[in-house]
Amino acid sequence: MNSTAVAAKKLAGKTPTEKTGAHTDEAAALIAGARERIDSLDDRIIGLVQERMAVSAVIQEARVTSGGRRVNLSREMEILGQYRDALGKPGTSLAMTLLELCRGRV
């Protein structure tokens, strides 16, 4: 069961305002719709991270097979800079998490 299904099960039987924390039906409807969009985006992000992990594994395998190191630190620094420039300081943390996920076990 994915996280969206688990969350939906917990909220079953509650009113829209209880589910969203809103104080009006209009706000509850807006929040519910936005949360559906966020859930969809999160599903896509997870899929993209999994795809990135697979591509990274191919790169690491090629590097190691050719006698190189599994990790290329200068490339990782480029990625950290790209995320920091685009998203600010929290982008660096996000990039570090992605890099850690993508290092895998070759």
XYZ file of N, CA and C in Angstrom:
318
model
N 0.851 -1.171 0.000
C 0.000 0.000 0.000
C 0.895 1.232 0.000
N 0.680 2.158 -0.960
C 1.531 3.346 -1.024
C 1.116 4.361 0.029
N 1.938 5.401 0.203
C 1.690 6.380 1.262
C 0.383 7.121 1.059
N -0.009 7.346 -0.175
C -1.271 8.023 -0.455
C -2.446 7.181 0.026
N -2.399 5.883 -0.207
C -3.474 4.994 0.213
C -3.548 4.903 1.732
N -2.402 4.867 2.397
C -2.367 4.817 3.859
C -2.984 6.088 4.431
N -2.618 7.237 3.887
C -3.161 8.514 4.360
C -4.665 8.572 4.134
N -5.126 8.101 2.985
C -6.560 8.113 2.677
C -7.331 7.237 3.662
N -6.765 6.110 4.028
C -7.425 5.199 4.968
C -7.580 5.854 6.343
N -6.564 6.575 6.780
C -6.606 7.249 8.080
C -7.677 8.340 8.107
N -7.908 8.980 6.960
C -8.836 10.101 6.897
C -10.267 9.683 6.575
N -10.490 8.416 6.304
C -11.827 7.942 5.950
C -12.800 8.251 7.083
N -13.987 8.752 6.711
C -15.019 9.042 7.689
C -14.936 10.424 8.299
N -13.871 11.154 8.039
C -13.746 12.511 8.570
C -14.365 13.506 7.586
N -14.803 14.628 8.101
C -15.360 15.682 7.241
C -14.224 16.345 6.482
N -14.552 17.037 5.363
C -13.503 17.735 4.612
C -12.699 18.714 5.466
N -13.355 19.419 6.369
C -12.603 20.360 7.209
C -11.698 19.637 8.195
N -12.139 18.485 8.712
C -11.275 17.702 9.596
C -10.067 17.154 8.836
N -10.294 16.768 7.600
C -9.212 16.207 6.790
C -8.154 17.245 6.447
N -8.569 18.505 6.281
C -7.646 19.535 5.798
C -7.220 20.533 6.853
N -7.967 20.628 7.933
C -7.678 21.644 8.945
C -8.244 23.008 8.585
N -8.976 23.085 7.481
C -9.572 24.351 7.046
C -10.813 24.657 7.877
N -11.212 25.911 7.844
C -12.381 26.323 8.615
C -13.593 26.613 7.742
N -13.436 26.517 6.424
C -14.580 26.691 5.522
C -14.569 25.572 4.491
N -15.737 25.287 3.946
C -15.834 24.252 2.914
C -15.043 24.642 1.672
N -15.032 25.948 1.335
C -14.292 26.399 0.151
C -12.797 26.142 0.318
N -12.291 26.512 1.497
C -10.862 26.291 1.750
C -10.546 24.803 1.783
N -11.437 24.010 2.373
C -11.223 22.558 2.429
C -11.155 21.969 1.027
N -12.029 22.430 0.141
C -12.019 21.937 -1.239
C -10.736 22.332 -1.953
N -10.298 23.561 -1.761
C -9.058 24.031 -2.383
C -7.877 23.208 -1.885
N -7.814 23.009 -0.576
C -6.708 22.237 0.021
C -6.731 20.797 -0.459
N -7.911 20.192 -0.499
C -8.010 18.798 -0.949
C -7.513 18.655 -2.385
N -7.905 19.575 -3.243
C -7.440 19.532 -4.631
C -5.940 19.734 -4.744
N -5.415 20.671 -3.965
C -3.975 20.930 -3.991
C -3.195 19.734 -3.454
N -3.753 19.077 -2.440
C -3.077 17.894 -1.896
C -3.053 16.752 -2.903
N -4.110 16.607 -3.677
C -4.106 15.590 -4.732
C -2.998 15.880 -5.730
N -2.841 17.144 -6.071
C -1.773 17.548 -7.012
C -0.403 17.247 -6.406
N -0.232 17.569 -5.115
C 1.038 17.286 -4.441
C 1.311 15.789 -4.422
N 0.288 14.986 -4.121
C 0.475 13.530 -4.129
C 0.913 13.037 -5.497
N 0.318 13.597 -6.537
C 0.695 13.225 -7.899
C 2.137 13.644 -8.191
N 2.489 14.852 -7.784
C 3.866 15.327 -7.981
C 4.851 14.452 -7.206
N 4.505 14.104 -5.967
C 5.389 13.250 -5.177
C 5.595 11.895 -5.841
N 4.533 11.323 -6.389
C 4.669 10.049 -7.110
C 5.626 10.194 -8.285
N 5.506 11.301 -9.018
C 6.407 11.542 -10.156
C 7.841 11.754 -9.693
N 8.019 12.517 -8.598
C 9.366 12.763 -8.075
C 10.012 11.449 -7.657
N 9.268 10.606 -6.962
C 9.806 9.303 -6.547
C 10.216 8.486 -7.770
N 9.386 8.489 -8.791
C 9.727 7.772 -10.024
C 10.982 8.324 -10.675
N 11.116 9.644 -10.688
C 12.311 10.260 -11.268
C 13.557 9.944 -10.448
N 13.431 9.923 -9.140
C 14.579 9.571 -8.288
C 14.987 8.124 -8.556
N 14.015 7.245 -8.672
C 14.337 5.843 -8.975
C 15.009 5.725 -10.340
N 14.550 6.492 -11.305
C 15.181 6.493 -12.627
C 16.606 7.031 -12.533
N 16.797 8.097 -11.749
C 18.125 8.678 -11.571
C 19.064 7.658 -10.921
N 18.548 6.909 -9.957
C 19.351 5.879 -9.302
C 19.807 4.818 -10.302
N 18.921 4.426 -11.195
C 19.259 3.409 -12.198
C 20.317 3.926 -13.165
N 20.177 5.159 -13.610
C 21.159 5.748 -14.535
C 22.505 5.894 -13.832
N 22.474 6.318 -12.582
C 23.708 6.458 -11.817
C 24.418 5.113 -11.661
N 23.646 4.051 -11.461
C 24.244 2.711 -11.334
C 24.964 2.312 -12.619
N 24.393 2.662 -13.766
C 25.037 2.359 -15.054
C 26.369 3.105 -15.152
N 26.368 4.371 -14.769
C 27.589 5.187 -14.816
C 28.642 4.605 -13.884
N 28.233 4.277 -12.657
C 29.184 3.732 -11.688
C 29.776 2.409 -12.164
N 28.928 1.562 -12.715
C 29.397 0.268 -13.211
C 30.429 0.466 -14.323
N 30.154 1.378 -15.239
C 31.095 1.642 -16.336
C 32.410 2.199 -15.800
N 32.315 3.084 -14.823
C 33.522 3.693 -14.257
C 34.364 2.637 -13.544
N 33.715 1.809 -12.716
C 34.440 0.791 -11.954
C 35.020 -0.272 -12.888
N 34.237 -0.692 -13.867
C 34.693 -1.699 -14.818
C 35.929 -1.230 -15.594
N 35.991 0.080 -15.840
C 37.133 0.621 -16.579
C 38.329 0.910 -15.675
N 38.202 0.578 -14.382
C 39.308 0.769 -13.457
C 39.227 2.053 -12.654
N 38.161 2.794 -12.798
C 38.009 4.044 -12.068
C 37.336 3.846 -10.722
N 37.156 4.967 -10.047
C 36.481 4.953 -8.748
C 34.973 4.992 -8.963
N 34.261 4.447 -8.016
C 32.794 4.409 -8.101
C 32.205 5.811 -8.054
N 32.790 6.693 -7.248
C 32.265 8.045 -7.059
C 33.216 9.061 -7.672
N 32.648 10.053 -8.353
C 33.421 11.145 -8.942
C 33.098 12.407 -8.137
N 33.992 12.757 -7.209
C 33.717 13.856 -6.294
C 33.575 15.202 -6.986
N 34.329 15.446 -8.040
C 34.190 16.731 -8.731
C 32.816 16.851 -9.390
N 32.301 15.760 -9.907
C 30.949 15.771 -10.480
C 29.913 16.001 -9.383
N 30.109 15.381 -8.225
C 29.182 15.588 -7.122
C 29.178 17.047 -6.675
N 30.330 17.692 -6.682
C 30.397 19.113 -6.314
C 29.621 19.968 -7.320
N 29.690 19.614 -8.606
C 28.907 20.325 -9.625
C 27.413 20.212 -9.332
N 26.987 19.014 -8.987
C 25.567 18.769 -8.705
C 25.129 19.548 -7.464
N 25.952 19.529 -6.426
C 25.635 20.285 -5.214
C 25.478 21.774 -5.534
N 26.376 22.299 -6.344
C 26.299 23.710 -6.738
C 25.054 24.020 -7.538
N 24.700 23.125 -8.436
C 23.498 23.317 -9.266
C 22.242 23.392 -8.395
N 22.116 22.485 -7.454
C 20.944 22.477 -6.571
C 20.951 23.687 -5.635
N 22.120 24.046 -5.123
C 22.223 25.213 -4.240
C 21.839 26.475 -4.997
N 22.335 26.628 -6.217
C 22.020 27.809 -7.016
C 20.534 27.902 -7.336
N 19.909 26.764 -7.596
C 18.492 26.750 -7.976
C 17.551 26.851 -6.780
N 17.948 26.264 -5.630
C 17.014 26.135 -4.514
C 17.507 26.746 -3.212
N 18.686 27.339 -3.231
C 19.231 27.898 -1.996
C 19.847 26.816 -1.128
N 20.133 27.188 0.121
C 20.818 26.274 1.038
C 20.104 24.930 1.188
N 18.749 24.892 1.296
C 18.093 23.575 1.388
C 18.325 22.706 0.154
N 18.614 23.332 -0.984
C 18.910 22.571 -2.192
C 20.145 21.713 -2.030
N 21.105 22.210 -1.256
C 22.323 21.443 -1.003
C 21.989 20.158 -0.243
N 21.118 20.274 0.745
C 20.715 19.084 1.505
C 19.971 18.092 0.623
N 19.108 18.616 -0.225
C 18.372 17.757 -1.154
C 19.343 17.039 -2.086
N 20.305 17.764 -2.617
C 21.291 17.163 -3.519
C 22.110 16.098 -2.797
N 22.491 16.369 -1.553
C 23.254 15.376 -0.789
C 22.445 14.098 -0.609
N 21.165 14.240 -0.339
C 20.299 13.066 -0.187
C 20.210 12.298 -1.500
N 20.024 13.010 -2.594
C 19.975 12.347 -3.910
C 21.283 11.632 -4.208
N 22.393 12.297 -3.955
C 23.687 11.675 -4.226
C 23.873 10.418 -3.380
N 23.450 10.494 -2.126
C 23.562 9.325 -1.255
C 22.704 8.173 -1.781
N 21.480 8.486 -2.193
C 20.603 7.461 -2.758
C 21.209 6.855 -4.018
N 21.834 7.681 -4.818
C 22.314 7.230 -6.126
C 23.681 6.573 -6.085
N 24.371 6.682 -4.986
C 25.672 6.009 -4.904
C 25.503 4.514 -4.931
N 24.441 4.040 -4.351
C 24.096 2.613 -4.425
C 25.209 1.701 -3.996
N 25.076 0.477 -4.464
C 26.069 -0.554 -4.151
C 26.425 -1.270 -5.439
N 27.495 -0.829 -6.036
C 27.946 -1.456 -7.284
C 28.947 -2.546 -6.981
